[in-house]
Amino acid sequence: MKNPNRIPNFQDKENFARMQDGDLFTSFSAELVAARRRCGNACRQFNKVDEMTRRERAQFWNNIVDSTEPLPPPAATEEEDESLLEEFAWVEPPIHVDYGFNIVAGKNIFINFNCTILDTCTVTIGSRSMIGPNVSLFASTHPIDPDLRNGTKGPESGGKITIGEDCWIGGNVTILPGVTIGDGCTVGANSLVTKDIPAYHVAVGSPARPVRKLERKYKAEQEAMRADPTVTATNNSN
């Protein structure tokens, strides 16, 4: 999935390259502090709004991630506009994000309230994935050695986080740097994810471990619906 966001043209390209690669870098450089300030301001603008239209919600998210992809022109009515924007991320405030530009989100994702995303490295959220309340995505870390860590004067590093398509991340889950969660996974509430989770598994615990492989009983039906939106889901109430 390509990153559609506006990446700042940092003067200290070497420091930024180390950051993106997950190597030790200086996080309190003037440029990175300014980048975090921009994103923090965008988050605060979003978080203080009590009610918003679907279009306003989508635009706030674009501001947070500094997306280069504009929203489509407004439809004739608010109802039609909601349908027009249904593939855009639905995010509930409050949300807390470090940089924003390192978040790559697919279509039709949902992020519940009080999510924290430290996107020192790329954080990818696949299409149709759902993030529960109070979830923390930490693509950032610090040296274990206290002398190297050295407070705000020491270096930082990170690791990419990838959440595949059609995942459900339960409430209060924490995902650490370098983790890939495969397509179709469910991660149980309060789990701490320290290692990769294979596709189509349920994982729970601290640390999280796969406990069950999922049967894809509705795979053909869902693929048909995505290929042709006029196809409706089977009524399974009987």
C-alpha positions as a Markdown table, in Angstrom:
| # | Residue | x | y | z |
|---|---|---|---|---|
| 1 | Met | 0.0 | 0.0 | 0.0 |
| 2 | Lys | 1.5 | 3.3 | -1.1 |
| 3 | Asn | 1.8 | 6.2 | 1.4 |
| 4 | Pro | -0.4 | 9.0 | 0.1 |
| 5 | Asn | 0.7 | 11.5 | 2.7 |
| 6 | Arg | 2.9 | 14.6 | 2.4 |
| 7 | Ile | 6.3 | 13.7 | 3.7 |
| 8 | Pro | 8.1 | 16.8 | 5.0 |
| 9 | Asn | 11.3 | 17.9 | 3.1 |
| 10 | Phe | 13.6 | 17.6 | 6.0 |
| 11 | Gln | 17.0 | 19.3 | 5.7 |
| 12 | Asp | 18.6 | 16.7 | 7.9 |
| 13 | Lys | 17.9 | 13.9 | 5.5 |
| 14 | Glu | 20.3 | 11.5 | 7.2 |
| 15 | Asn | 18.5 | 11.7 | 10.5 |
| 16 | Phe | 15.1 | 11.3 | 8.8 |
| 17 | Ala | 16.4 | 8.3 | 6.9 |
| 18 | Arg | 17.6 | 6.6 | 10.1 |
| 19 | Met | 14.2 | 7.3 | 11.6 |
| 20 | Gln | 12.3 | 5.7 | 8.7 |
| 21 | Asp | 14.6 | 2.7 | 8.7 |
| 22 | Gly | 14.2 | 2.0 | 12.4 |
| 23 | Asp | 17.7 | 3.0 | 13.3 |
| 24 | Leu | 18.8 | 5.3 | 16.2 |
| 25 | Phe | 18.0 | 8.9 | 15.4 |
| 26 | Thr | 17.6 | 12.2 | 17.1 |
| 27 | Ser | 13.9 | 12.8 | 17.8 |
| 28 | Phe | 14.3 | 16.2 | 19.4 |
| 29 | Ser | 15.7 | 17.9 | 16.3 |
| 30 | Ala | 14.0 | 21.1 | 15.5 |
| 31 | Glu | 12.5 | 19.6 | 12.3 |
| 32 | Leu | 10.9 | 16.6 | 14.0 |
| 33 | Val | 9.7 | 18.7 | 16.9 |
| 34 | Ala | 7.9 | 20.9 | 14.4 |
| 35 | Ala | 6.4 | 17.9 | 12.6 |
| 36 | Arg | 5.0 | 16.5 | 15.9 |
| 37 | Arg | 3.7 | 20.0 | 16.7 |
| 38 | Arg | 1.8 | 20.2 | 13.4 |
| 39 | Cys | 0.2 | 16.7 | 13.9 |
| 40 | Gly | -0.6 | 17.5 | 17.6 |
| 41 | Asn | -2.4 | 20.7 | 16.5 |
| 42 | Ala | -4.4 | 18.7 | 13.9 |
| 43 | Cys | -5.3 | 16.1 | 16.6 |
| 44 | Arg | -6.4 | 18.8 | 19.0 |
| 45 | Gln | -8.6 | 20.5 | 16.4 |
| 46 | Phe | -10.3 | 17.2 | 15.8 |
| 47 | Asn | -10.6 | 16.1 | 19.4 |
| 48 | Lys | -12.4 | 19.3 | 20.6 |
| 49 | Val | -15.3 | 18.9 | 18.2 |
| 50 | Asp | -18.4 | 17.4 | 19.7 |
| 51 | Glu | -20.4 | 16.7 | 16.6 |
| 52 | Met | -19.3 | 16.6 | 12.9 |
| 53 | Thr | -20.6 | 15.6 | 9.5 |
| 54 | Arg | -19.1 | 12.6 | 7.6 |
| 55 | Arg | -17.2 | 15.1 | 5.4 |
| 56 | Glu | -15.8 | 17.0 | 8.4 |
| 57 | Arg | -14.6 | 13.7 | 10.0 |
| 58 | Ala | -12.9 | 12.6 | 6.8 |
| 59 | Gln | -11.2 | 16.1 | 6.4 |
| 60 | Phe | -10.0 | 16.1 | 10.0 |
| 61 | Trp | -8.3 | 12.7 | 9.4 |
| 62 | Asn | -6.7 | 13.9 | 6.2 |
| 63 | Asn | -5.3 | 16.9 | 8.2 |
| 64 | Ile | -3.9 | 14.5 | 10.9 |
| 65 | Val | -2.1 | 12.3 | 8.4 |
| 66 | Asp | -1.3 | 15.3 | 6.1 |
| 67 | Ser | -2.8 | 13.5 | 3.1 |
| 68 | Thr | -2.2 | 14.7 | -0.4 |
| 69 | Glu | -5.5 | 13.1 | -1.7 |
| 70 | Pro | -8.3 | 15.6 | -1.6 |
| 71 | Leu | -11.9 | 14.7 | -0.7 |
| 72 | Pro | -14.3 | 14.4 | -3.7 |
| 73 | Pro | -16.6 | 17.4 | -4.3 |
| 74 | Pro | -19.6 | 17.5 | -2.0 |
| 75 | Ala | -22.8 | 15.6 | -3.1 |
| 76 | Ala | -26.2 | 17.3 | -3.3 |
| 77 | Thr | -27.3 | 16.2 | 0.1 |
| 78 | Glu | -25.7 | 15.2 | 3.4 |
| 79 | Glu | -27.1 | 11.6 | 3.0 |
| 80 | Glu | -25.6 | 11.3 | -0.5 |
| 81 | Asp | -22.3 | 12.8 | 0.8 |
| 82 | Glu | -22.1 | 10.1 | 3.5 |
| 83 | Ser | -22.5 | 7.4 | 0.8 |
| 84 | Leu | -19.8 | 9.2 | -1.3 |
| 85 | Leu | -17.4 | 9.1 | 1.6 |
| 86 | Glu | -18.1 | 5.7 | 3.0 |
| 87 | Glu | -14.7 | 4.3 | 2.0 |
| 88 | Phe | -12.8 | 7.0 | 4.0 |
| 89 | Ala | -11.5 | 6.3 | 7.5 |
| 90 | Trp | -14.0 | 6.7 | 10.3 |
| 91 | Val | -12.2 | 7.8 | 13.4 |
| 92 | Glu | -13.7 | 8.6 | 16.8 |
| 93 | Pro | -12.1 | 11.3 | 18.9 |
| 94 | Pro | -10.0 | 11.6 | 20.9 |
| 95 | Ile | -6.9 | 10.4 | 19.0 |
| 96 | His | -3.3 | 11.0 | 19.7 |
| 97 | Val | -0.7 | 10.7 | 16.9 |
| 98 | Asp | 3.0 | 11.6 | 16.8 |
| 99 | Tyr | 3.7 | 12.5 | 13.1 |
| 100 | Gly | 0.7 | 11.4 | 11.0 |
| 101 | Phe | 2.5 | 11.2 | 7.7 |
| 102 | Asn | 3.8 | 7.7 | 8.6 |
| 103 | Ile | 0.3 | 6.3 | 8.8 |
| 104 | Val | -0.9 | 4.4 | 5.8 |
| 105 | Ala | -4.6 | 3.5 | 6.0 |
| 106 | Gly | -6.7 | 1.4 | 3.6 |
| 107 | Lys | -10.3 | 1.9 | 2.7 |
| 108 | Asn | -13.2 | 1.7 | 5.1 |
| 109 | Ile | -11.2 | 1.4 | 8.4 |
| 110 | Phe | -12.6 | 2.2 | 11.8 |
| 111 | Ile | -10.6 | 3.6 | 14.7 |
| 112 | Asn | -12.5 | 3.9 | 18.0 |
| 113 | Phe | -11.9 | 6.5 | 20.7 |
| 114 | Asn | -8.6 | 7.2 | 22.6 |
| 115 | Cys | -6.3 | 5.5 | 20.1 |
| 116 | Thr | -2.6 | 6.4 | 20.4 |
| 117 | Ile | -0.3 | 6.0 | 17.3 |
| 118 | Leu | 3.4 | 6.6 | 17.7 |
| 119 | Asp | 4.3 | 6.5 | 14.0 |
| 120 | Thr | 8.1 | 6.9 | 14.2 |
| 121 | Cys | 8.1 | 4.2 | 11.5 |
| 122 | Thr | 5.3 | 3.4 | 9.1 |
| 123 | Val | 2.1 | 2.2 | 10.6 |
| 124 | Thr | -0.1 | 0.4 | 8.1 |
| 125 | Ile | -3.8 | -0.4 | 8.7 |
| 126 | Gly | -5.3 | -2.5 | 6.0 |
| 127 | Ser | -8.7 | -2.0 | 4.4 |
| 128 | Arg | -11.8 | -2.8 | 6.5 |
| 129 | Ser | -9.8 | -3.3 | 9.7 |
| 130 | Met | -11.3 | -2.1 | 13.0 |
| 131 | Ile | -9.4 | -0.7 | 15.9 |
| 132 | Gly | -11.0 | -0.9 | 19.4 |
| 133 | Pro | -11.0 | 1.8 | 22.1 |
| 134 | Asn | -7.8 | 2.6 | 24.0 |
| 135 | Val | -5.6 | 0.8 | 21.5 |
| 136 | Ser | -1.9 | 1.8 | 21.4 |
| 137 | Leu | 0.2 | 1.3 | 18.3 |
| 138 | Phe | 3.9 | 1.9 | 19.3 |
| 139 | Ala | 6.2 | 2.0 | 16.3 |
| 140 | Ser | 8.6 | 3.8 | 18.5 |
| 141 | Thr | 11.1 | 2.6 | 21.2 |
| 142 | His | 14.1 | 3.7 | 23.3 |
| 143 | Pro | 17.4 | 2.1 | 24.2 |
| 144 | Ile | 17.3 | -0.2 | 27.1 |
| 145 | Asp | 20.8 | 1.0 | 28.2 |
| 146 | Pro | 20.0 | 4.0 | 30.5 |
| 147 | Asp | 23.3 | 5.7 | 29.7 |
| 148 | Leu | 22.5 | 5.6 | 26.0 |
| 149 | Arg | 18.9 | 6.5 | 26.5 |
| 150 | Asn | 19.9 | 9.8 | 28.3 |
| 151 | Gly | 16.5 | 11.5 | 28.5 |
| 152 | Thr | 15.6 | 14.0 | 25.8 |
| 153 | Lys | 19.3 | 14.2 | 24.7 |
| 154 | Gly | 19.5 | 10.5 | 23.8 |
| 155 | Pro | 18.5 | 8.6 | 20.6 |
| 156 | Glu | 15.3 | 6.9 | 19.7 |
| 157 | Ser | 14.5 | 4.2 | 17.2 |
| 158 | Gly | 11.4 | 2.2 | 16.0 |
| 159 | Gly | 10.0 | -0.5 | 13.9 |
| 160 | Lys | 7.2 | -0.7 | 11.3 |
| 161 | Ile | 3.8 | -2.0 | 12.4 |
| 162 | Thr | 1.6 | -3.6 | 9.8 |
| 163 | Ile | -2.1 | -4.6 | 10.4 |
| 164 | Gly | -3.5 | -6.5 | 7.5 |
| 165 | Glu | -6.9 | -6.2 | 5.9 |
| 166 | Asp | -10.1 | -7.3 | 7.7 |
| 167 | Cys | -8.5 | -7.3 | 11.1 |
| 168 | Trp | -10.2 | -6.6 | 14.5 |
| 169 | Ile | -8.0 | -5.2 | 17.2 |
| 170 | Gly | -9.8 | -5.4 | 20.5 |
| 171 | Gly | -10.0 | -2.8 | 23.2 |
| 172 | Asn | -6.9 | -1.9 | 25.2 |
| 173 | Val | -4.6 | -3.8 | 22.9 |
| 174 | Thr | -1.0 | -2.7 | 22.7 |
| 175 | Ile | 1.1 | -3.5 | 19.6 |
| 176 | Leu | 4.9 | -3.0 | 19.8 |
| 177 | Pro | 7.4 | -2.1 | 17.1 |
| 178 | Gly | 8.2 | -4.5 | 14.3 |
| 179 | Val | 5.0 | -6.5 | 14.5 |
| 180 | Thr | 3.0 | -7.7 | 11.5 |
| 181 | Ile | -0.6 | -8.9 | 12.0 |
| 182 | Gly | -1.8 | -10.9 | 9.0 |
| 183 | Asp | -5.1 | -10.4 | 7.1 |
| 184 | Gly | -8.3 | -11.4 | 8.9 |
| 185 | Cys | -6.9 | -11.6 | 12.4 |
| 186 | Thr | -8.8 | -10.9 | 15.7 |
| 187 | Val | -6.7 | -9.8 | 18.6 |
| 188 | Gly | -8.5 | -10.2 | 22.0 |
| 189 | Ala | -8.9 | -7.3 | 24.4 |
| 190 | Asn | -6.0 | -6.4 | 26.7 |
| 191 | Ser | -3.5 | -8.3 | 24.6 |
| 192 | Leu | 0.1 | -7.2 | 24.3 |
| 193 | Val | 1.4 | -8.0 | 20.8 |
| 194 | Thr | 5.1 | -8.5 | 20.7 |
| 195 | Lys | 5.5 | -10.9 | 17.7 |
| 196 | Asp | 3.9 | -11.4 | 14.3 |
| 197 | Ile | 0.4 | -13.0 | 14.1 |
| 198 | Pro | -0.2 | -15.3 | 11.1 |
| 199 | Ala | -3.2 | -14.4 | 8.9 |
| 200 | Tyr | -6.7 | -15.6 | 9.8 |
| 201 | His | -6.0 | -16.4 | 13.5 |
| 202 | Val | -7.4 | -15.3 | 16.8 |
| 203 | Ala | -4.6 | -14.2 | 19.2 |
| 204 | Val | -4.9 | -13.4 | 22.9 |
| 205 | Gly | -2.8 | -12.8 | 25.9 |
| 206 | Ser | 0.2 | -11.0 | 27.2 |
| 207 | Pro | 2.3 | -11.7 | 25.2 |
| 208 | Ala | -0.4 | -12.4 | 22.5 |
| 209 | Arg | -0.3 | -15.9 | 21.0 |
| 210 | Pro | -2.4 | -17.5 | 18.2 |
| 211 | Val | -5.0 | -19.7 | 19.8 |
| 212 | Arg | -7.3 | -20.6 | 16.9 |
| 213 | Lys | -7.2 | -20.6 | 13.1 |
| 214 | Leu | -10.3 | -19.0 | 11.6 |
| 215 | Glu | -12.6 | -20.8 | 9.1 |
| 216 | Arg | -13.5 | -18.5 | 6.2 |
| 217 | Lys | -17.1 | -19.6 | 5.8 |
| 218 | Tyr | -18.2 | -16.4 | 4.1 |
| 219 | Lys | -15.2 | -15.8 | 1.9 |
| 220 | Ala | -16.9 | -16.4 | -1.5 |
| 221 | Glu | -19.9 | -14.3 | -0.4 |
| 222 | Gln | -17.8 | -11.4 | 0.7 |
| 223 | Glu | -15.6 | -11.5 | -2.4 |
| 224 | Ala | -18.8 | -11.5 | -4.6 |
| 225 | Met | -20.1 | -8.4 | -2.7 |
| 226 | Arg | -16.9 | -6.5 | -3.2 |
| 227 | Ala | -16.8 | -7.3 | -6.9 |
| 228 | Asp | -20.4 | -6.3 | -7.4 |
| 229 | Pro | -21.9 | -3.9 | -4.8 |
| 230 | Thr | -25.5 | -4.9 | -5.9 |
| 231 | Val | -25.0 | -8.4 | -4.5 |
| 232 | Thr | -26.4 | -8.6 | -0.9 |
| 233 | Ala | -25.4 | -10.7 | 2.0 |
| 234 | Thr | -27.1 | -14.0 | 2.6 |
| 235 | Asn | -29.8 | -13.9 | 5.3 |
| 236 | Asn | -28.4 | -16.2 | 7.9 |
| 237 | Ser | -31.1 | -15.6 | 10.6 |
| 238 | Asn | -32.8 | -18.9 | 10.0 |
